[in-house]
Short mmCIF file of C-alpha atoms in Angstrom, two decimals:
data_model
loop_
_atom_site.label_atom_id
_atom_site.label_comp_id
_atom_site.label_asym_id
_atom_site.label_seq_id
_atom_site.Cartn_x
_atom_site.Cartn_y
_atom_site.Cartn_z
CA MET A 1 -1.60 48.84 -35.46
CA THR A 2 -0.30 52.40 -36.80
CA GLU A 3 3.53 53.50 -35.83
CA ALA A 4 1.57 56.43 -34.30
CA ILE A 5 0.11 54.03 -31.41
CA ALA A 6 2.97 51.46 -31.64
CA GLN A 7 5.53 54.14 -30.56
CA ARG A 8 3.03 54.73 -27.35
CA THR A 9 4.10 54.31 -24.23
CA LEU A 10 3.07 54.78 -20.34
CA SER A 11 5.44 57.85 -19.77
CA ASP A 12 3.93 58.99 -23.31
CA ARG A 13 2.35 62.79 -21.97
CA VAL A 14 -1.16 63.25 -22.86
CA GLU A 15 -2.21 66.07 -24.00
CA LEU A 16 -6.08 66.15 -23.53
CA PRO A 17 -8.51 69.03 -25.20
CA CYS A 18 -9.36 72.08 -22.74
CA GLY A 19 -5.30 72.54 -23.68
CA ALA A 20 -4.54 70.22 -20.61
CA THR A 21 -0.60 68.25 -20.75
CA LEU A 22 -1.13 65.14 -18.22
CA PRO A 23 3.06 64.24 -18.05
CA ASN A 24 1.93 60.27 -18.03
CA ARG A 25 -0.16 57.56 -19.06
CA LEU A 26 -0.97 56.68 -15.48
CA MET A 27 -4.53 57.89 -13.09
CA LYS A 28 -4.88 56.86 -9.44
CA SER A 29 -8.56 56.81 -9.59
CA ALA A 30 -11.07 57.29 -7.39
CA LEU A 31 -10.67 55.58 -4.56
CA SER A 32 -13.42 56.60 -1.22
CA GLU A 33 -11.51 57.95 1.12
CA ALA A 34 -14.34 58.82 4.42
CA LEU A 35 -11.75 61.10 5.80
CA ALA A 36 -14.59 64.03 6.67
CA ASP A 37 -14.79 65.62 9.31
CA ALA A 38 -17.28 65.83 11.30
CA HIS A 39 -19.12 68.78 8.59
CA HIS A 40 -17.81 66.97 5.45
CA GLY A 41 -15.16 69.21 5.89
CA PRO A 42 -12.05 68.44 4.26
CA THR A 43 -9.03 67.27 7.09
CA GLU A 44 -5.54 66.92 7.87
CA ARG A 45 -6.22 63.04 6.50
CA LEU A 46 -7.07 63.73 3.27
CA GLU A 47 -4.08 65.95 2.79
CA ASN A 48 -1.77 63.74 4.89
CA LEU A 49 -2.74 60.65 1.94
CA TYR A 50 -2.56 63.16 -1.25
CA ARG A 51 0.43 63.94 -0.23
CA ARG A 52 1.38 59.62 -0.81
CA TRP A 53 0.04 59.67 -3.94
CA ALA A 54 1.23 63.46 -4.76
CA ASP A 55 4.57 61.21 -4.84
CA GLY A 56 3.66 58.43 -6.31
CA GLY A 57 4.54 58.97 -9.80
CA PHE A 58 0.99 59.36 -11.69
CA GLY A 59 -0.11 61.68 -14.15
CA LEU A 60 -3.13 62.54 -12.30
CA VAL A 61 -5.09 61.42 -9.69
CA VAL A 62 -9.15 61.43 -8.90
CA THR A 63 -10.04 62.24 -5.45
CA GLY A 64 -13.00 59.76 -4.37
CA ASN A 65 -16.54 60.50 -3.97
CA VAL A 66 -16.88 65.09 -3.25
CA MET A 67 -21.25 64.94 -2.93
CA VAL A 68 -22.88 68.63 -3.85
CA ASP A 69 -25.50 67.21 -1.07
CA ARG A 70 -25.24 66.66 2.56
CA ARG A 71 -28.64 64.99 2.83
CA HIS A 72 -27.63 62.05 0.49
CA LEU A 73 -24.36 60.74 1.29
CA GLY A 74 -22.29 57.02 -0.19
CA GLU A 75 -20.75 57.38 3.20
CA PRO A 76 -20.72 58.95 6.43
CA GLY A 77 -16.35 60.74 5.70
CA ASN A 78 -17.99 61.39 2.44
CA VAL A 79 -16.64 65.18 1.67
CA VAL A 80 -19.45 68.08 1.13
CA ILE A 81 -19.07 71.02 -1.83
CA GLU A 82 -22.68 72.80 -1.87
CA ASP A 83 -20.67 76.29 -1.36
CA ASP A 84 -17.49 78.18 -0.47
CA ARG A 85 -17.49 77.63 2.88
CA ASP A 86 -14.54 74.96 3.11
CA LEU A 87 -12.17 77.05 0.40
CA ASP A 88 -9.66 77.32 2.92
CA ARG A 89 -9.19 73.94 3.11
CA LEU A 90 -9.68 72.57 -0.53
CA ARG A 91 -7.19 74.80 -0.65
CA ARG A 92 -4.86 73.42 1.71
CA TRP A 93 -5.57 69.92 -0.56
CA ALA A 94 -5.24 70.56 -3.66
CA GLY A 95 -1.59 72.40 -2.42
CA VAL A 96 -0.22 69.30 -1.14
CA PHE A 97 0.14 68.65 -5.97
CA ALA A 98 2.06 72.04 -6.35
CA GLY A 99 5.02 71.69 -8.25
CA THR A 100 4.32 67.65 -8.56
CA GLY A 101 4.09 68.22 -11.61
CA THR A 102 0.67 65.19 -11.78
CA ALA A 103 -2.78 66.34 -12.25
CA LEU A 104 -6.08 66.67 -9.83
CA TRP A 105 -9.12 66.49 -9.90
CA MET A 106 -11.55 65.78 -7.75
CA GLN A 107 -15.22 63.38 -8.72
CA LEU A 108 -17.90 64.36 -8.06
CA ASN A 109 -21.27 61.78 -6.90
CA HIS A 110 -24.89 61.97 -5.79
CA PRO A 111 -25.39 58.60 -4.25
CA GLY A 112 -29.28 58.25 -5.80
CA ARG A 113 -30.91 55.00 -4.01
CA GLN A 114 -27.28 54.26 -2.92
CA ALA A 115 -27.01 56.85 -0.32
CA ASN A 116 -26.21 56.06 3.01
CA PRO A 117 -28.44 54.56 5.52
CA LEU A 118 -27.53 57.17 8.33
CA GLY A 119 -27.95 60.09 5.60
CA ARG A 120 -30.98 62.72 6.16
CA GLY A 121 -34.43 61.06 5.07
CA ARG A 122 -35.25 58.67 2.30
CA PRO A 123 -33.52 58.34 -0.23
CA VAL A 124 -33.80 60.31 -3.79
CA ALA A 125 -33.88 58.31 -7.73
CA PRO A 126 -35.15 58.82 -10.95
CA SER A 127 -37.76 56.30 -10.31
CA ALA A 128 -39.22 55.33 -7.10
CA VAL A 129 -37.51 51.85 -7.95
CA ALA A 130 -35.15 49.72 -5.40
CA ALA A 131 -31.86 49.09 -6.02
CA GLY A 132 -31.89 45.08 -6.49
CA VAL A 133 -29.08 44.48 -3.20
CA PRO A 134 -30.79 42.90 0.13
CA GLY A 135 -33.08 45.44 2.58
CA ALA A 136 -32.64 48.43 0.01
CA SER A 137 -34.56 51.18 0.37
CA THR A 138 -37.73 52.46 -2.04
CA PRO A 139 -36.37 55.50 -3.02
CA ARG A 140 -38.66 58.88 -3.27
CA ALA A 141 -38.63 60.24 -7.55
CA LEU A 142 -36.97 63.41 -8.33
CA THR A 143 -39.19 65.80 -9.56
CA GLU A 144 -38.43 68.77 -12.20
CA GLY A 145 -37.48 71.02 -9.66
CA GLU A 146 -35.48 68.39 -8.39
CA ILE A 147 -33.97 67.21 -10.67
CA LEU A 148 -32.51 70.42 -11.98
CA ASP A 149 -31.50 72.17 -8.72
CA ILE A 150 -28.41 68.21 -8.74
CA VAL A 151 -27.44 70.11 -12.40
CA GLU A 152 -26.69 73.54 -10.36
CA ARG A 153 -25.07 71.30 -7.43
CA PHE A 154 -22.57 70.16 -9.71
CA ALA A 155 -21.58 72.87 -11.45
CA THR A 156 -21.46 74.55 -8.29
CA ALA A 157 -19.50 72.23 -6.76
CA ALA A 158 -17.36 72.17 -9.76
CA ALA A 159 -16.84 75.70 -9.52
CA VAL A 160 -15.70 75.75 -6.15
CA ALA A 161 -13.04 73.15 -6.66
CA GLU A 162 -11.12 75.16 -9.10
CA ALA A 163 -11.15 78.52 -7.23
CA ALA A 164 -9.31 76.04 -4.62
CA GLY A 165 -6.81 75.30 -7.42
CA PHE A 166 -8.53 71.51 -8.23
CA ASP A 167 -6.62 70.87 -12.16
CA GLY A 168 -10.92 69.55 -13.11
CA VAL A 169 -13.42 67.45 -12.03
CA GLN A 170 -14.71 64.00 -12.49
CA ILE A 171 -18.45 63.49 -12.94
CA HIS A 172 -19.27 59.58 -11.78
CA GLY A 173 -21.95 58.52 -14.42
CA ALA A 174 -20.38 54.32 -13.40
CA HIS A 175 -21.07 51.83 -10.36
CA GLY A 176 -24.67 52.77 -9.84
CA TYR A 177 -25.31 56.00 -8.54
CA LEU A 178 -27.16 58.72 -9.33
CA VAL A 179 -25.95 59.29 -12.90
CA THR A 180 -26.56 55.92 -13.72
CA GLN A 181 -29.61 55.17 -12.31
CA PHE A 182 -31.18 58.07 -15.09
CA LEU A 183 -28.86 56.07 -17.83
CA SER A 184 -30.49 52.58 -17.06
CA PRO A 185 -33.98 51.98 -18.89
CA SER A 186 -34.68 48.91 -15.25
CA ALA A 187 -34.25 52.22 -13.22
CA ASN A 188 -35.25 55.57 -14.76
CA LEU A 189 -38.64 54.21 -15.11
CA ARG A 190 -39.50 58.61 -16.92
CA ASP A 191 -41.22 59.89 -19.46
CA ASP A 192 -40.93 62.90 -19.32
CA TYR A 193 -37.59 64.68 -20.72
CA TRP A 194 -35.14 62.92 -18.17
CA GLY A 195 -36.48 59.38 -19.26
CA GLY A 196 -38.16 57.92 -21.51
CA ASP A 197 -36.37 56.47 -24.29
CA PRO A 198 -31.98 56.33 -24.61
CA VAL A 199 -31.70 59.99 -25.41
CA ARG A 200 -33.52 61.17 -22.22
CA ARG A 201 -32.16 59.15 -20.29
CA ARG A 202 -28.61 60.73 -20.83
CA ARG A 203 -30.09 63.91 -20.83
CA PHE A 204 -29.08 64.04 -16.61
CA LEU A 205 -25.69 63.60 -17.49
CA LEU A 206 -25.10 66.23 -20.41
CA GLU A 207 -26.90 68.62 -18.44
CA ILE A 208 -24.45 68.13 -15.67
CA VAL A 209 -21.31 68.49 -18.18
CA ARG A 210 -22.35 71.50 -19.31
CA ALA A 211 -23.47 73.41 -15.93
CA ILE A 212 -20.66 73.05 -15.41
CA ARG A 213 -18.32 73.94 -19.04
CA ALA A 214 -20.87 76.96 -17.90
CA ARG A 215 -19.80 77.53 -15.22
CA VAL A 216 -15.87 76.98 -15.23
CA SER A 217 -13.22 78.73 -17.89
CA PRO A 218 -12.04 76.65 -20.72
CA GLY A 219 -8.34 75.23 -19.04
CA PHE A 220 -10.66 73.43 -16.38
CA ALA A 221 -11.07 69.92 -17.52
CA VAL A 222 -13.73 68.56 -17.40
CA GLY A 223 -14.01 64.12 -16.85
CA VAL A 224 -16.34 61.44 -17.53
CA LYS A 225 -16.41 58.00 -15.24
CA LEU A 226 -18.96 55.43 -16.97
CA ASN A 227 -20.35 53.06 -17.51
CA SER A 228 -19.44 49.99 -20.09
CA ALA A 229 -22.21 48.24 -18.25
CA ASP A 230 -24.43 47.44 -15.49
CA PHE A 231 -24.15 43.94 -15.90
CA GLN A 232 -28.18 43.23 -14.83
CA ARG A 233 -30.76 41.63 -16.85
CA GLY A 234 -32.77 44.88 -19.23
CA GLY A 235 -30.73 47.89 -17.36
CA PHE A 236 -27.67 50.61 -19.43
CA SER A 237 -26.12 47.89 -22.16
CA GLU A 238 -22.81 48.15 -23.87
CA GLU A 239 -24.94 49.69 -26.93
CA GLU A 240 -25.92 52.37 -25.28
CA SER A 241 -23.07 53.04 -23.36
CA ARG A 242 -21.34 53.94 -26.89
CA GLU A 243 -23.86 55.50 -27.58
CA VAL A 244 -22.91 57.94 -24.19
CA VAL A 245 -20.12 58.30 -25.40
CA ARG A 246 -20.48 59.65 -28.21
CA ALA A 247 -22.87 61.94 -27.36
CA LEU A 248 -20.19 63.27 -25.35
CA THR A 249 -17.58 63.62 -27.48
CA ALA A 250 -19.21 65.73 -28.87
CA GLU A 251 -19.66 68.10 -26.52
CA ARG A 252 -15.56 67.77 -26.14
CA ILE A 253 -15.08 66.19 -22.83
CA ASP A 254 -11.25 65.71 -21.64
CA LEU A 255 -11.45 62.21 -20.60
CA LEU A 256 -13.89 59.82 -20.29
CA GLU A 257 -12.77 56.63 -17.55
CA ILE A 258 -14.59 53.04 -18.85
CA SER A 259 -15.29 51.03 -16.06
CA GLY A 260 -18.55 49.03 -15.30
CA GLY A 261 -20.84 47.19 -12.80
CA SER A 262 -22.81 48.98 -10.25
CA TYR A 263 -23.27 47.28 -6.71
CA GLU A 264 -26.20 44.97 -7.65
CA SER A 265 -23.64 43.63 -9.87
CA PRO A 266 -20.32 44.69 -9.78
CA ALA A 267 -18.01 43.78 -12.27
CA MET A 268 -15.45 46.69 -10.98
CA MET A 269 -14.44 44.46 -7.82
CA GLY A 270 -13.17 41.68 -9.80
CA THR A 271 -16.16 39.56 -10.19
CA ALA A 272 -17.11 40.25 -13.82
CA ALA A 273 -17.35 36.93 -16.20
CA ALA A 274 -13.82 35.50 -17.54
CA SER A 275 -14.35 36.87 -21.05
CA THR A 276 -13.75 40.15 -19.90
CA ILE A 277 -10.90 40.15 -16.99
CA ALA A 278 -8.60 37.60 -19.84
CA ARG A 279 -6.11 40.37 -20.35
CA GLU A 280 -5.78 41.85 -16.34
CA ALA A 281 -7.90 44.71 -17.41
CA TYR A 282 -12.05 43.78 -16.97
CA PHE A 283 -13.13 46.25 -19.42
CA LEU A 284 -10.29 46.39 -22.13
CA GLU A 285 -12.69 44.67 -24.94
CA TYR A 286 -15.25 47.15 -24.62
CA ALA A 287 -12.32 50.64 -25.22
CA ARG A 288 -11.61 48.66 -27.84
CA THR A 289 -14.88 49.52 -29.47
CA VAL A 290 -15.80 52.74 -28.43
CA ALA A 291 -11.50 53.89 -29.58
CA GLY A 292 -12.97 54.85 -33.44
CA ILE A 293 -16.68 56.41 -31.63
CA ALA A 294 -14.46 58.60 -28.94
CA GLU A 295 -11.82 60.06 -31.89
CA ALA A 296 -9.90 62.59 -30.35
CA LEU A 297 -11.42 61.97 -26.35
CA PRO A 298 -8.60 59.90 -23.95
CA VAL A 299 -9.82 57.34 -23.10
CA ALA A 300 -8.92 55.47 -19.31
CA VAL A 301 -9.44 51.70 -18.45
CA THR A 302 -9.18 50.87 -14.33
CA GLY A 303 -10.27 48.07 -13.01
CA GLY A 304 -7.66 44.96 -13.43
CA PHE A 305 -4.82 45.85 -14.43
CA ARG A 306 -1.82 44.77 -12.16
CA THR A 307 1.59 43.90 -14.39
CA PRO A 308 3.34 46.79 -16.04
CA ASP A 309 3.59 44.49 -18.98
CA ALA A 310 -0.19 44.30 -19.77
CA MET A 311 -0.56 48.53 -18.87
CA THR A 312 2.60 48.75 -22.01
CA GLU A 313 0.56 46.96 -24.51
CA ALA A 314 -2.81 47.86 -23.73
CA VAL A 315 -1.62 52.08 -24.99
CA ALA A 316 0.72 51.14 -27.32
CA SER A 317 -2.27 49.16 -28.93
CA GLY A 318 -3.88 52.23 -28.85
CA ASP A 319 -6.97 50.14 -26.49
CA CYS A 320 -7.00 52.94 -24.48
CA ASP A 321 -4.87 56.60 -24.18
CA LEU A 322 -4.85 56.12 -19.71
CA ILE A 323 -3.99 53.18 -17.50
CA GLY A 324 -6.11 53.77 -14.28
CA LEU A 325 -4.97 52.18 -10.68
CA GLY A 326 -7.64 52.09 -7.69
CA ARG A 327 -6.21 49.13 -5.51
CA PRO A 328 -3.21 48.81 -6.25
CA THR A 329 -2.36 52.31 -4.81
CA CYS A 330 -3.73 51.48 -1.05
CA LEU A 331 -1.27 49.35 -0.78
CA LEU A 332 1.54 50.77 -2.91
CA PRO A 333 0.91 54.16 -3.22
CA ASP A 334 3.83 54.90 -5.34
CA ALA A 335 2.88 52.48 -7.97
CA GLY A 336 3.39 54.83 -11.19
CA HIS A 337 6.34 54.84 -9.49
CA ALA A 338 6.60 51.49 -9.39
CA VAL A 339 5.20 50.88 -12.99
CA LEU A 340 7.29 53.37 -15.27
CA ARG A 341 10.43 52.38 -13.62
CA ARG A 342 10.19 48.91 -14.36
CA ARG A 343 10.32 48.63 -9.99
CA VAL A 344 7.76 45.05 -10.27
CA ASP A 345 6.31 42.64 -11.68
CA ARG A 346 3.14 42.26 -10.52
CA LEU A 347 2.00 45.16 -8.51
CA PRO A 348 0.17 44.22 -5.07
CA SER A 349 -3.48 42.99 -5.13
CA HIS A 350 -5.30 41.82 -1.68
CA THR A 351 -8.59 39.34 -1.52
CA LEU A 352 -10.28 39.35 1.85
CA ARG A 353 -11.35 36.44 2.81
CA VAL A 354 -13.48 35.30 5.96
CA PRO A 355 -13.32 31.56 7.34
CA PHE A 356 -16.89 29.73 7.06
CA ALA A 357 -17.97 32.61 3.79
CA ASP A 358 -17.11 29.59 1.21
CA ARG A 359 -19.98 27.71 1.86
CA ALA A 360 -22.50 30.37 2.62
CA PRO A 361 -23.30 32.63 -0.24
CA GLN A 362 -25.86 34.48 1.61
CA LEU A 363 -22.35 35.78 3.41
CA ARG A 364 -21.36 36.54 0.41
CA PRO A 365 -22.32 40.35 0.35
CA LEU A 366 -20.96 41.15 3.38
CA VAL A 367 -17.54 39.84 2.13
CA GLY A 368 -17.34 42.36 -0.43
CA VAL A 369 -18.65 44.70 1.55
CA LEU A 370 -15.65 44.03 3.61
CA ASP A 371 -13.54 43.63 1.22
CA LEU A 372 -14.78 47.15 0.52
CA GLN A 373 -13.91 48.69 3.70
CA TRP A 374 -10.29 46.76 4.17
CA HIS A 375 -9.21 48.69 1.13
CA THR A 376 -10.45 51.74 2.53
CA ASP A 377 -9.11 50.83 6.24
CA GLN A 378 -5.73 51.44 3.89
CA LEU A 379 -6.43 54.79 3.56
CA HIS A 380 -6.73 56.14 6.72
CA ARG A 381 -3.30 53.74 8.04
CA MET A 382 -2.36 56.78 5.43
CA GLY A 383 -4.07 59.70 6.90
CA ALA A 384 -2.63 58.56 9.78
CA ARG A 385 0.55 58.78 7.89
CA ARG A 386 1.59 55.10 8.91
CA ASP A 387 1.98 52.66 5.72
CA PRO A 388 -0.37 50.59 4.70
CA ASP A 389 -0.61 46.69 6.53
CA PRO A 390 -0.86 43.60 4.24
CA ALA A 391 -2.10 42.02 6.23
CA ARG A 392 -4.76 43.35 8.39
CA PRO A 393 -7.00 41.04 9.61
CA TRP A 394 -10.88 40.66 8.73
CA TRP A 395 -12.52 40.86 11.94
CA ARG A 396 -10.52 44.17 12.51
CA THR A 397 -11.77 45.80 9.31
CA ALA A 398 -14.87 44.39 10.88
CA VAL A 399 -14.84 45.89 14.21
CA ASP A 400 -13.57 49.43 12.52
CA ALA A 401 -16.49 49.51 8.91
CA SER A 402 -19.05 49.13 12.04
CA LEU A 403 -17.56 52.21 13.97
CA ARG A 404 -17.44 54.21 11.02
CA ASN A 405 -20.64 54.07 9.70
CA GLY A 406 -23.21 53.13 12.23
CA ALA A 407 -24.44 49.68 14.07
CA ASP A 408 -26.76 49.35 10.76
CA LEU A 409 -24.04 48.86 8.15
CA TRP A 410 -25.11 45.18 8.74
CA ARG A 411 -28.83 45.26 8.94
CA PRO A 412 -31.65 45.52 6.34
CA LYS A 413 -32.92 48.36 5.27
CA ARG A 414 -36.69 48.25 4.91
CA GLY A 415 -38.71 50.49 2.32
#
């Protein structure tokens, strides 16, 4: 360990390749809020929620999924940006961070085959391959023209985000969404410009990065959230992921956030093998292997961090440059201050327990969905200017999730 690395602390400022500076090494990672209005515009409830995180002591806050096509949503409450129709409300959202010193980035996404079943029309994907979850519908393979249209949609959304006052965008290339589907050899069976080998499978992501760069100013940050692997046989591997990192480094993105898994194999939800969570962070071992590849590209690791000691060790050792915090910020919105000021020895975490689920393996996917929804409930409480409720019962989450997502949330989909 070099002396420079050994002296790194969580409170260090982080210089990004675009010239922007983050005030410390703690990042509030993306959490899907489902707080848009009926027309998928931002709301006062979003402003209330982000006001809590703006005062949370983070160097960077990344929004939840902002979709680029209202026909294809991850969930009904997603904000969508297709043009500047909601620019004034987006400015109010971004304005919550004015004067705080904390950077605010918008996460941009397209769900692909993971679209909510209540969306408009059939889900789309690189190929007509259904996700490996019970009841998943078979998507329609995208045409060349549709792929180019989606690339342009990402660029348009990024340009609107900059006009609204956001400091950057993050392209969601993890957790089984459309970018991940293009990267995965099990989901992308194309043999044209967009698939057939690792070089062509990563073109979709690289074209999105280039299109965004062409539409925003040089000082506007562009990051990528990338899977270390999707933890599926025949899927996106760590070796292939490292090659994507190499390609992204050449594109001079500003931050690489490492995560992993998908809703078929949810490593990002704490179900990874024991060897990957021995040091709290599920993907820290992988991050260490890309340190040499990433060169001057800052790397964030999200998933599993709970103690200030583990976070401090990770940055001091040079294994990563930023610490991503997700679920703990649902219960402790000022987790950044709590860590930096050593106010806690361990951040709060919650695993939903449903009676009888341990004796009924077929219910485990349902419990995973409920656990995600339980954390969403906490965001909705803060959006309503209420404090999180760690004692919230599972059955209340089940009722509210059904109301939010419709009765089809629990009904198997047909392909």
